[in-house]
PDB file of C-alpha atoms and ligand atoms in Angstrom:
ATOM      1  CA  MET A   1     -61.994  50.082 -67.003  1.00 46.00           C
ATOM      2  CA  SER A   2     -65.591  50.447 -68.117  1.00 46.00           C
ATOM      3  CA  GLY A   3     -67.835  47.580 -69.156  1.00 48.00           C
ATOM      4  CA  THR A   4     -66.852  48.049 -72.825  1.00 55.00           C
ATOM      5  CA  ASN A   5     -63.158  47.394 -72.095  1.00 66.00           C
ATOM      6  CA  GLN A   6     -62.073  50.925 -72.899  1.00 75.00           C
ATOM      7  CA  PRO A   7     -60.287  53.205 -70.423  1.00 86.00           C
ATOM      8  CA  ARG A   8     -62.621  54.835 -67.924  1.00 94.00           C
ATOM      9  CA  ARG A   9     -64.132  58.000 -69.355  1.00 98.00           C
ATOM     10  CA  THR A  10     -64.649  61.250 -67.423  1.00 98.00           C
ATOM     11  CA  LEU A  11     -67.642  63.611 -67.484  1.00 98.00           C
ATOM     12  CA  LEU A  12     -67.718  67.096 -66.004  1.00 98.00           C
ATOM     13  CA  LEU A  13     -71.309  67.943 -65.126  1.00 98.00           C
ATOM     14  CA  THR A  14     -72.594  71.225 -63.724  1.00 98.00           C
ATOM     15  CA  GLY A  15     -75.714  71.374 -61.543  1.00 96.00           C
ATOM     16  CA  ALA A  16     -75.587  67.770 -60.456  1.00 92.00           C
ATOM     17  CA  SER A  17     -77.246  68.044 -57.075  1.00 88.00           C
ATOM     18  CA  ARG A  18     -80.881  67.858 -58.209  1.00 90.00           C
ATOM     19  CA  GLY A  19     -83.249  67.199 -61.084  1.00 94.00           C
ATOM     20  CA  ILE A  20     -81.855  66.484 -64.549  1.00 97.00           C
ATOM     21  CA  GLY A  21     -78.247  66.713 -63.315  1.00 97.00           C
ATOM     22  CA  HIS A  22     -78.871  64.150 -60.594  1.00 95.00           C
ATOM     23  CA  ALA A  23     -80.360  61.711 -63.119  1.00 97.00           C
ATOM     24  CA  THR A  24     -77.376  62.350 -65.414  1.00 98.00           C
ATOM     25  CA  VAL A  25     -74.880  61.399 -62.694  1.00 97.00           C
ATOM     26  CA  LYS A  26     -76.741  58.142 -62.175  1.00 97.00           C
ATOM     27  CA  ARG A  27     -76.897  57.336 -65.911  1.00 98.00           C
ATOM     28  CA  PHE A  28     -73.170  57.949 -66.577  1.00 98.00           C
ATOM     29  CA  SER A  29     -72.028  56.287 -63.323  1.00 97.00           C
ATOM     30  CA  ALA A  30     -74.050  53.191 -64.201  1.00 97.00           C
ATOM     31  CA  ALA A  31     -72.191  53.059 -67.539  1.00 97.00           C
ATOM     32  CA  GLY A  32     -68.825  53.120 -65.741  1.00 97.00           C
ATOM     33  CA  TRP A  33     -67.887  56.780 -66.215  1.00 98.00           C
ATOM     34  CA  ARG A  34     -66.114  58.898 -63.615  1.00 97.00           C
ATOM     35  CA  VAL A  35     -68.394  61.895 -63.018  1.00 98.00           C
ATOM     36  CA  ILE A  36     -66.973  65.148 -61.643  1.00 97.00           C
ATOM     37  CA  THR A  37     -69.813  67.353 -60.431  1.00 97.00           C
ATOM     38  CA  CYS A  38     -70.085  71.095 -59.818  1.00 95.00           C
ATOM     39  CA  SER A  39     -72.598  72.985 -57.731  1.00 93.00           C
ATOM     40  CA  ARG A  40     -72.767  75.661 -55.061  1.00 95.00           C
ATOM     41  CA  HIS A  41     -73.131  73.127 -52.267  1.00 90.00           C
ATOM     42  CA  ALA A  42     -70.416  71.063 -50.625  1.00 89.00           C
ATOM     43  CA  PHE A  43     -70.153  67.353 -51.380  1.00 78.00           C
ATOM     44  CA  PRO A  44     -72.985  65.591 -49.511  1.00 73.00           C
ATOM     45  CA  GLU A  45     -71.589  63.267 -46.840  1.00 67.00           C
ATOM     46  CA  ASN A  46     -74.324  60.707 -47.474  1.00 66.00           C
ATOM     47  CA  CYS A  47     -73.737  60.577 -51.255  1.00 64.00           C
ATOM     48  CA  PRO A  48     -75.059  57.190 -52.423  1.00 59.00           C
ATOM     49  CA  TRP A  49     -72.593  56.746 -55.320  1.00 62.00           C
ATOM     50  CA  GLU A  50     -69.044  55.513 -55.320  1.00 64.00           C
ATOM     51  CA  MET A  51     -67.748  59.023 -56.105  1.00 71.00           C
ATOM     52  CA  GLY A  52     -66.009  60.829 -53.256  1.00 76.00           C
ATOM     53  CA  PRO A  53     -65.282  64.479 -52.447  1.00 81.00           C
ATOM     54  CA  GLU A  54     -62.414  64.423 -55.000  1.00 86.00           C
ATOM     55  CA  ASP A  55     -65.118  64.185 -57.684  1.00 95.00           C
ATOM     56  CA  HIS A  56     -67.054  67.258 -56.548  1.00 96.00           C
ATOM     57  CA  ILE A  57     -66.180  70.917 -57.029  1.00 96.00           C
ATOM     58  CA  GLN A  58     -67.980  73.566 -55.049  1.00 96.00           C
ATOM     59  CA  VAL A  59     -68.385  76.621 -57.269  1.00 97.00           C
ATOM     60  CA  ASP A  60     -70.763  79.502 -57.783  1.00 98.00           C
ATOM     61  CA  LEU A  61     -71.174  79.630 -61.557  1.00 98.00           C
ATOM     62  CA  GLY A  62     -72.870  82.998 -61.091  1.00 98.00           C
ATOM     63  CA  ASP A  63     -69.454  84.387 -60.113  1.00 98.00           C
ATOM     64  CA  GLU A  64     -66.996  84.774 -62.976  1.00 98.00           C
ATOM     65  CA  ALA A  65     -63.846  84.732 -60.823  1.00 98.00           C
ATOM     66  CA  ASP A  66     -65.008  81.646 -58.933  1.00 98.00           C
ATOM     67  CA  THR A  67     -65.772  79.900 -62.242  1.00 98.00           C
ATOM     68  CA  ARG A  68     -62.241  80.637 -63.535  1.00 98.00           C
ATOM     69  CA  ARG A  69     -60.812  79.277 -60.267  1.00 98.00           C
ATOM     70  CA  ALA A  70     -62.959  76.156 -60.696  1.00 98.00           C
ATOM     71  CA  VAL A  71     -61.585  75.559 -64.227  1.00 98.00           C
ATOM     72  CA  GLU A  72     -58.059  75.351 -62.774  1.00 98.00           C
ATOM     73  CA  GLU A  73     -59.268  73.059 -59.990  1.00 98.00           C
ATOM     74  CA  ILE A  74     -60.993  70.791 -62.522  1.00 98.00           C
ATOM     75  CA  LYS A  75     -57.752  70.518 -64.547  1.00 98.00           C
ATOM     76  CA  SER A  76     -55.881  69.520 -61.391  1.00 97.00           C
ATOM     77  CA  ARG A  77     -58.408  66.696 -60.883  1.00 97.00           C
ATOM     78  CA  LEU A  78     -57.656  65.242 -64.340  1.00 97.00           C
ATOM     79  CA  PRO A  79     -54.305  63.476 -63.840  1.00 92.00           C
ATOM     80  CA  ASP A  80     -54.048  62.381 -67.485  1.00 96.00           C
ATOM     81  CA  GLY A  81     -55.286  65.773 -68.752  1.00 98.00           C
ATOM     82  CA  LYS A  82     -58.227  64.111 -70.499  1.00 98.00           C
ATOM     83  CA  LEU A  83     -61.921  65.011 -70.400  1.00 98.00           C
ATOM     84  CA  HIS A  84     -64.424  63.034 -72.494  1.00 98.00           C
ATOM     85  CA  ALA A  85     -67.543  65.155 -71.981  1.00 99.00           C
ATOM     86  CA  LEU A  86     -68.704  68.465 -70.536  1.00 99.00           C
ATOM     87  CA  VAL A  87     -72.410  68.866 -69.780  1.00 99.00           C
ATOM     88  CA  ASN A  88     -73.466  72.435 -69.026  1.00 98.00           C
ATOM     89  CA  ASN A  89     -76.649  71.663 -67.113  1.00 98.00           C
ATOM     90  CA  ALA A  90     -76.745  74.158 -64.214  1.00 97.00           C
ATOM     91  CA  GLY A  91     -79.381  76.787 -64.803  1.00 97.00           C
ATOM     92  CA  ILE A  92     -81.425  79.310 -62.853  1.00 96.00           C
ATOM     93  CA  SER A  93     -84.891  80.709 -63.536  1.00 96.00           C
ATOM     94  CA  PRO A  94     -85.689  83.460 -61.013  1.00 96.00           C
ATOM     95  CA  LYS A  95     -89.262  84.414 -60.237  1.00 95.00           C
ATOM     96  CA  GLY A  96     -90.824  87.620 -58.925  1.00 95.00           C
ATOM     97  CA  GLN A  97     -92.876  88.067 -55.758  1.00 94.00           C
ATOM     98  CA  GLY A  98     -95.217  85.176 -55.052  1.00 91.00           C
ATOM     99  CA  GLY A  99     -93.654  83.190 -57.917  1.00 91.00           C
ATOM    100  CA  ALA A 100     -94.688  85.757 -60.567  1.00 94.00           C
ATOM    101  CA  ARG A 101     -93.170  85.603 -64.045  1.00 96.00           C
ATOM    102  CA  LEU A 102     -90.479  88.236 -64.563  1.00 98.00           C
ATOM    103  CA  GLY A 103     -90.937  89.825 -68.000  1.00 98.00           C
ATOM    104  CA  THR A 104     -88.859  92.298 -69.985  1.00 98.00           C
ATOM    105  CA  ILE A 105     -90.327  95.300 -68.165  1.00 98.00           C
ATOM    106  CA  ASP A 106     -89.920  94.168 -64.577  1.00 96.00           C
ATOM    107  CA  THR A 107     -86.790  91.947 -64.511  1.00 98.00           C
ATOM    108  CA  PRO A 108     -84.168  93.770 -62.408  1.00 98.00           C
ATOM    109  CA  GLU A 109     -81.001  94.272 -64.465  1.00 98.00           C
ATOM    110  CA  GLU A 110     -78.903  92.649 -61.765  1.00 98.00           C
ATOM    111  CA  THR A 111     -81.087  89.526 -61.965  1.00 98.00           C
ATOM    112  CA  TRP A 112     -80.782  89.509 -65.746  1.00 98.00           C
ATOM    113  CA  ARG A 113     -76.964  89.662 -65.504  1.00 98.00           C
ATOM    114  CA  LYS A 114     -76.845  86.881 -62.906  1.00 98.00           C
ATOM    115  CA  VAL A 115     -79.020  84.626 -65.065  1.00 98.00           C
ATOM    116  CA  PHE A 116     -76.731  85.192 -68.049  1.00 98.00           C
ATOM    117  CA  GLN A 117     -73.642  84.531 -65.930  1.00 98.00           C
ATOM    118  CA  VAL A 118     -74.922  81.108 -64.812  1.00 98.00           C
ATOM    119  CA  ASN A 119     -76.864  80.045 -67.913  1.00 98.00           C
ATOM    120  CA  PHE A 120     -74.680  81.494 -70.689  1.00 98.00           C
ATOM    121  CA  PHE A 121     -71.230  82.773 -69.638  1.00 98.00           C
ATOM    122  CA  ALA A 122     -70.362  79.826 -67.353  1.00 98.00           C
ATOM    123  CA  PRO A 123     -70.808  77.291 -70.200  1.00 98.00           C
ATOM    124  CA  ILE A 124     -68.406  79.177 -72.499  1.00 98.00           C
ATOM    125  CA  LEU A 125     -65.875  79.766 -69.680  1.00 98.00           C
ATOM    126  CA  LEU A 126     -65.874  76.038 -68.905  1.00 98.00           C
ATOM    127  CA  ALA A 127     -65.795  74.879 -72.524  1.00 98.00           C
ATOM    128  CA  ARG A 128     -62.967  77.217 -73.525  1.00 98.00           C
ATOM    129  CA  GLY A 129     -61.090  76.552 -70.286  1.00 98.00           C
ATOM    130  CA  LEU A 130     -61.235  72.786 -70.855  1.00 98.00           C
ATOM    131  CA  LEU A 131     -60.818  72.702 -74.632  1.00 98.00           C
ATOM    132  CA  GLU A 132     -57.346  71.112 -74.590  1.00 98.00           C
ATOM    133  CA  GLU A 133     -58.601  68.348 -72.270  1.00 98.00           C
ATOM    134  CA  LEU A 134     -61.601  67.729 -74.561  1.00 98.00           C
ATOM    135  CA  LYS A 135     -59.429  67.741 -77.692  1.00 98.00           C
ATOM    136  CA  ARG A 136     -57.249  64.959 -76.266  1.00 98.00           C
ATOM    137  CA  THR A 137     -60.247  62.585 -76.268  1.00 98.00           C
ATOM    138  CA  GLN A 138     -62.156  64.014 -79.264  1.00 98.00           C
ATOM    139  CA  GLY A 139     -64.832  64.624 -76.656  1.00 98.00           C
ATOM    140  CA  ALA A 140     -68.284  66.196 -76.592  1.00 99.00           C
ATOM    141  CA  VAL A 141     -70.023  69.215 -75.077  1.00 99.00           C
ATOM    142  CA  VAL A 142     -73.752  69.274 -74.314  1.00 99.00           C
ATOM    143  CA  ASN A 143     -75.511  72.534 -73.444  1.00 99.00           C
ATOM    144  CA  VAL A 144     -78.872  72.170 -71.711  1.00 98.00           C
ATOM    145  CA  THR A 145     -81.166  74.772 -73.278  1.00 98.00           C
ATOM    146  CA  SER A 146     -84.989  74.953 -72.988  1.00 98.00           C
ATOM    147  CA  ILE A 147     -88.244  75.116 -74.893  1.00 98.00           C
ATOM    148  CA  ALA A 148     -88.450  78.629 -73.393  1.00 98.00           C
ATOM    149  CA  GLY A 149     -85.549  79.659 -75.644  1.00 98.00           C
ATOM    150  CA  MET A 150     -87.818  79.210 -78.684  1.00 96.00           C
ATOM    151  CA  ARG A 151     -90.991  81.020 -77.696  1.00 94.00           C
ATOM    152  CA  VAL A 152     -92.605  82.977 -74.854  1.00 96.00           C
ATOM    153  CA  HIS A 153     -93.356  80.635 -71.975  1.00 94.00           C
ATOM    154  CA  PRO A 154     -96.098  81.288 -69.402  1.00 92.00           C
ATOM    155  CA  PHE A 155     -93.800  80.819 -66.373  1.00 92.00           C
ATOM    156  CA  ALA A 156     -90.163  80.999 -67.459  1.00 95.00           C
ATOM    157  CA  GLY A 157     -89.063  84.633 -67.318  1.00 97.00           C
ATOM    158  CA  ALA A 158     -87.529  86.871 -69.985  1.00 98.00           C
ATOM    159  CA  ALA A 159     -83.981  86.649 -68.607  1.00 98.00           C
ATOM    160  CA  TYR A 160     -84.120  82.852 -68.541  1.00 98.00           C
ATOM    161  CA  ALA A 161     -85.640  82.622 -72.030  1.00 98.00           C
ATOM    162  CA  THR A 162     -83.132  85.003 -73.614  1.00 98.00           C
ATOM    163  CA  SER A 163     -80.204  83.266 -71.893  1.00 99.00           C
ATOM    164  CA  LYS A 164     -81.341  79.924 -73.343  1.00 98.00           C
ATOM    165  CA  ALA A 165     -81.833  81.444 -76.808  1.00 98.00           C
ATOM    166  CA  ALA A 166     -78.273  82.781 -76.534  1.00 98.00           C
ATOM    167  CA  LEU A 167     -77.064  79.343 -75.452  1.00 99.00           C
ATOM    168  CA  VAL A 168     -78.546  77.825 -78.634  1.00 98.00           C
ATOM    169  CA  GLY A 169     -76.615  80.425 -80.647  1.00 98.00           C
ATOM    170  CA  LEU A 170     -73.487  79.620 -78.669  1.00 98.00           C
ATOM    171  CA  THR A 171     -73.960  75.911 -79.392  1.00 98.00           C
ATOM    172  CA  ARG A 172     -74.039  76.677 -83.118  1.00 98.00           C
ATOM    173  CA  GLU A 173     -70.921  78.877 -82.939  1.00 98.00           C
ATOM    174  CA  MET A 174     -69.035  76.383 -80.795  1.00 98.00           C
ATOM    175  CA  ALA A 175     -70.009  73.501 -83.084  1.00 99.00           C
ATOM    176  CA  ALA A 176     -68.363  75.409 -85.964  1.00 98.00           C
ATOM    177  CA  ASP A 177     -65.156  76.157 -84.036  1.00 98.00           C
ATOM    178  CA  PHE A 178     -64.806  73.104 -81.796  1.00 98.00           C
ATOM    179  CA  GLY A 179     -65.897  70.720 -84.572  1.00 98.00           C
ATOM    180  CA  ARG A 180     -62.732  71.593 -86.505  1.00 98.00           C
ATOM    181  CA  VAL A 181     -60.621  70.285 -83.647  1.00 98.00           C
ATOM    182  CA  GLY A 182     -62.696  67.133 -83.213  1.00 98.00           C
ATOM    183  CA  VAL A 183     -64.953  68.166 -80.331  1.00 99.00           C
ATOM    184  CA  ARG A 184     -68.710  67.881 -80.985  1.00 99.00           C
ATOM    185  CA  VAL A 185     -71.074  70.457 -79.438  1.00 99.00           C
ATOM    186  CA  ASN A 186     -74.822  69.897 -79.222  1.00 99.00           C
ATOM    187  CA  ALA A 187     -77.769  71.152 -77.178  1.00 99.00           C
ATOM    188  CA  ILE A 188     -80.734  69.456 -75.586  1.00 98.00           C
ATOM    189  CA  ALA A 189     -83.899  71.510 -75.056  1.00 98.00           C
ATOM    190  CA  PRO A 190     -86.219  70.015 -72.426  1.00 98.00           C
ATOM    191  CA  GLY A 191     -89.898  70.932 -72.230  1.00 97.00           C
ATOM    192  CA  GLU A 192     -91.683  70.333 -68.922  1.00 96.00           C
ATOM    193  CA  ILE A 193     -89.587  67.907 -66.869  1.00 97.00           C
ATOM    194  CA  ASP A 194     -90.622  66.857 -63.374  1.00 96.00           C
ATOM    195  CA  THR A 195     -88.087  68.805 -61.258  1.00 93.00           C
ATOM    196  CA  SER A 196     -88.074  71.627 -58.710  1.00 87.00           C
ATOM    197  CA  ILE A 197     -87.607  74.275 -61.450  1.00 81.00           C
ATOM    198  CA  LEU A 198     -91.289  73.850 -62.518  1.00 84.00           C
ATOM    199  CA  SER A 199     -93.881  76.404 -61.401  1.00 83.00           C
ATOM    200  CA  PRO A 200     -97.296  75.810 -59.850  1.00 86.00           C
ATOM    201  CA  GLY A 201     -99.805  75.716 -62.720  1.00 86.00           C
ATOM    202  CA  THR A 202     -97.690  73.458 -64.934  1.00 89.00           C
ATOM    203  CA  GLU A 203    -100.682  71.039 -65.047  1.00 89.00           C
ATOM    204  CA  LYS A 204    -102.368  73.516 -67.426  1.00 91.00           C
ATOM    205  CA  ILE A 205     -99.442  73.207 -69.863  1.00 93.00           C
ATOM    206  CA  VAL A 206     -99.472  69.420 -69.587  1.00 95.00           C
ATOM    207  CA  GLU A 207    -103.030  69.379 -70.983  1.00 94.00           C
ATOM    208  CA  GLN A 208    -101.617  70.841 -74.225  1.00 94.00           C
ATOM    209  CA  ILE A 209     -98.675  68.453 -74.561  1.00 97.00           C
ATOM    210  CA  PRO A 210     -99.480  65.718 -77.107  1.00 98.00           C
ATOM    211  CA  MET A 211     -98.111  63.031 -74.775  1.00 98.00           C
ATOM    212  CA  GLN A 212    -100.226  64.466 -71.892  1.00 97.00           C
ATOM    213  CA  ARG A 213     -97.570  64.099 -69.216  1.00 97.00           C
ATOM    214  CA  LEU A 214     -94.377  65.617 -67.795  1.00 97.00           C
ATOM    215  CA  GLY A 215     -91.038  64.165 -68.820  1.00 98.00           C
ATOM    216  CA  THR A 216     -88.790  62.529 -66.233  1.00 98.00           C
ATOM    217  CA  PRO A 217     -85.211  63.615 -65.471  1.00 98.00           C
ATOM    218  CA  ASP A 218     -83.974  60.181 -66.576  1.00 98.00           C
ATOM    219  CA  GLU A 219     -85.604  60.566 -70.005  1.00 98.00           C
ATOM    220  CA  VAL A 220     -83.460  63.683 -70.480  1.00 98.00           C
ATOM    221  CA  ALA A 221     -80.341  62.030 -69.006  1.00 98.00           C
ATOM    222  CA  LYS A 222     -80.639  59.150 -71.507  1.00 98.00           C
ATOM    223  CA  ILE A 223     -80.407  61.562 -74.463  1.00 98.00           C
ATOM    224  CA  ILE A 224     -77.556  63.517 -72.842  1.00 99.00           C
ATOM    225  CA  TYR A 225     -75.740  60.186 -72.631  1.00 98.00           C
ATOM    226  CA  VAL A 226     -76.306  59.516 -76.327  1.00 98.00           C
ATOM    227  CA  LEU A 227     -74.965  62.998 -77.169  1.00 98.00           C
ATOM    228  CA  CYS A 228     -71.725  62.192 -75.294  1.00 98.00           C
ATOM    229  CA  THR A 229     -71.118  58.763 -76.797  1.00 98.00           C
ATOM    230  CA  ASP A 230     -70.374  57.107 -80.102  1.00 97.00           C
ATOM    231  CA  THR A 231     -74.046  56.686 -81.104  1.00 98.00           C
ATOM    232  CA  SER A 232     -74.005  60.405 -81.986  1.00 98.00           C
ATOM    233  CA  SER A 233     -70.535  60.449 -83.584  1.00 98.00           C
ATOM    234  CA  TYR A 234     -71.638  62.598 -86.581  1.00 98.00           C
ATOM    235  CA  LEU A 235     -74.039  64.875 -84.680  1.00 98.00           C
ATOM    236  CA  ASN A 236     -72.661  68.404 -84.237  1.00 98.00           C
ATOM    237  CA  GLY A 237     -74.478  71.714 -83.758  1.00 98.00           C
ATOM    238  CA  ALA A 238     -77.886  70.090 -83.222  1.00 98.00           C
ATOM    239  CA  GLU A 239     -80.535  71.025 -80.668  1.00 98.00           C
ATOM    240  CA  ILE A 240     -82.584  68.002 -79.629  1.00 98.00           C
ATOM    241  CA  HIS A 241     -86.116  68.823 -78.451  1.00 98.00           C
ATOM    242  CA  ILE A 242     -87.278  66.537 -75.659  1.00 98.00           C
ATOM    243  CA  ASN A 243     -90.783  67.613 -74.733  1.00 98.00           C
ATOM    244  CA  GLY A 244     -93.407  64.980 -75.590  1.00 98.00           C
ATOM    245  CA  GLY A 245     -94.311  66.939 -78.748  1.00 97.00           C
ATOM    246  CA  GLN A 246     -94.952  70.255 -76.967  1.00 95.00           C
ATOM    247  CA  HIS A 247     -93.231  72.195 -79.766  1.00 93.00           C
ATOM    248  CA  VAL A 248     -95.386  70.896 -82.634  1.00 93.00           C
TER     249      VAL A 248
HETATM  250  N1  NAP B 301     -87.035  70.976 -65.373  1.00 96.35           N
HETATM  251  C1  NAP B 301     -87.474  71.424 -66.524  1.00 96.35           C
HETATM  252  O1  NAP B 301     -88.647  71.275 -66.851  1.00 96.35           O
HETATM  253  C2  NAP B 301     -86.525  72.090 -67.501  1.00 96.35           C
HETATM  254  C3  NAP B 301     -87.039  72.527 -68.708  1.00 96.35           C
HETATM  255  C4  NAP B 301     -86.204  73.137 -69.635  1.00 96.35           C
HETATM  256  C5  NAP B 301     -84.867  73.301 -69.335  1.00 96.35           C
HETATM  257  N2  NAP B 301     -84.376  72.880 -68.135  1.00 96.35           N
HETATM  258  C6  NAP B 301     -82.947  73.102 -67.887  1.00 96.35           C
HETATM  259  O2  NAP B 301     -82.367  71.912 -67.407  1.00 96.35           O
HETATM  260  C7  NAP B 301     -81.289  72.240 -66.525  1.00 96.35           C
HETATM  261  C8  NAP B 301     -81.496  71.521 -65.209  1.00 96.35           C
HETATM  262  O3  NAP B 301     -82.768  71.893 -64.722  1.00 96.35           O
HETATM  263  P1  NAP B 301     -83.409  71.236 -63.419  1.00 96.35           P
HETATM  264  O4  NAP B 301     -84.869  71.396 -63.537  1.00 96.35           O
HETATM  265  O5  NAP B 301     -82.834  69.895 -63.176  1.00 96.35           O
HETATM  266  O6  NAP B 301     -82.907  72.313 -62.335  1.00 96.35           O
HETATM  267  P2  NAP B 301     -82.863  72.287 -60.759  1.00 96.35           P
HETATM  268  O7  NAP B 301     -83.571  71.092 -60.199  1.00 96.35           O
HETATM  269  O8  NAP B 301     -83.293  73.656 -60.323  1.00 96.35           O
HETATM  270  O9  NAP B 301     -81.284  72.131 -60.515  1.00 96.35           O
HETATM  271  C9  NAP B 301     -80.408  73.148 -60.915  1.00 96.35           C
HETATM  272  C10 NAP B 301     -78.975  72.688 -60.654  1.00 96.35           C
HETATM  273  O10 NAP B 301     -78.098  73.790 -60.971  1.00 96.35           O
HETATM  274  C11 NAP B 301     -77.241  74.036 -59.869  1.00 96.35           C
HETATM  275  N3  NAP B 301     -76.966  75.473 -59.790  1.00 96.35           N
HETATM  276  C12 NAP B 301     -77.883  76.484 -59.774  1.00 96.35           C
HETATM  277  N4  NAP B 301     -77.245  77.668 -59.675  1.00 96.35           N
HETATM  278  C13 NAP B 301     -75.916  77.394 -59.639  1.00 96.35           C
HETATM  279  C14 NAP B 301     -74.752  78.210 -59.515  1.00 96.35           C
HETATM  280  N5  NAP B 301     -74.816  79.551 -59.405  1.00 96.35           N
HETATM  281  N6  NAP B 301     -73.544  77.607 -59.499  1.00 96.35           N
HETATM  282  C15 NAP B 301     -73.458  76.253 -59.584  1.00 96.35           C
HETATM  283  N7  NAP B 301     -74.517  75.436 -59.698  1.00 96.35           N
HETATM  284  C16 NAP B 301     -75.735  75.997 -59.719  1.00 96.35           C
HETATM  285  C17 NAP B 301     -78.018  73.543 -58.652  1.00 96.35           C
HETATM  286  O11 NAP B 301     -77.142  73.119 -57.621  1.00 96.35           O
HETATM  287  P3  NAP B 301     -76.882  73.982 -56.264  1.00 96.35           P
HETATM  288  O12 NAP B 301     -78.198  74.535 -55.820  1.00 96.35           O
HETATM  289  O13 NAP B 301     -76.270  72.979 -55.349  1.00 96.35           O
HETATM  290  O14 NAP B 301     -75.900  75.033 -56.670  1.00 96.35           O
HETATM  291  C18 NAP B 301     -78.740  72.322 -59.207  1.00 96.35           C
HETATM  292  O15 NAP B 301     -77.912  71.180 -59.152  1.00 96.35           O
HETATM  293  C19 NAP B 301     -81.283  73.773 -66.393  1.00 96.35           C
HETATM  294  O16 NAP B 301     -80.327  74.322 -67.281  1.00 96.35           O
HETATM  295  C20 NAP B 301     -82.684  74.154 -66.822  1.00 96.35           C
HETATM  296  O17 NAP B 301     -82.733  75.460 -67.351  1.00 96.35           O
HETATM  297  C21 NAP B 301     -85.172  72.286 -67.209  1.00 96.35           C
END
């Protein structure tokens, strides 16, 4: 049972091993949720939380067949067939030689496809694959998009930016379809958050952010939590910008 005397809720979170995902595990675990994580790496033996290997699924979301296999494995880890939230957080942002930005002219097509597989196709495969489990709880889906999906970014490449723009469109379409069966779908678009995905030179961007600082992974995790809980019970199809005012 969680602290609020309701049955323990379950979150499926992709990309939990670092950054925003890591902070999200901590936030939901602290609130009494069971968190099932997905990433390419095996469950870390020295994991500091109460979760064990039964709450981690090793999957390459850049591989369609492996993602479909993972959906079946996730279902088998839900004994009551119920999922309360799905957070599509895993994302990749490949760079060129020496960390160079990859634009529309020089992004290899194979890279472009891989980025879309992880950042765009995996979220829809997971959400559709787990729809029945989400319907049983009138659950929520959160897609982690990016400020780079809205406008050209100095470091984030063209494949990344277009995949995030597509993910915003997918959020809108899913909100229309999933909303009818009681599952809310929203997006959260971080600006510059202090994680390993940032590029050298980010300090220059920070000078232009009204709040004059990077965001922290926990500041993003707090809003993801709100999007998965009753505080946002009438929010569907929204994209929340969390960027210290960078978009104004
Ligand atoms: N940090 C920012 O400033 C910022 C800004 C805007 C948007 N975002 C978005 O926020 C999300 C999290 O970003 P972050 O900065 O926390 O990223 P991060 O530190 O690079 O972590 C990415 C996570 O995704 C997982 N992952 C990557 N490729 C995967 C694959 N093929 N299959 C399964 N898991 C995979 C990684 O785990 P493994 O390596 O173990 O697989 C890791 O847990 C991403 O969607 C990103 O686009 C971040």
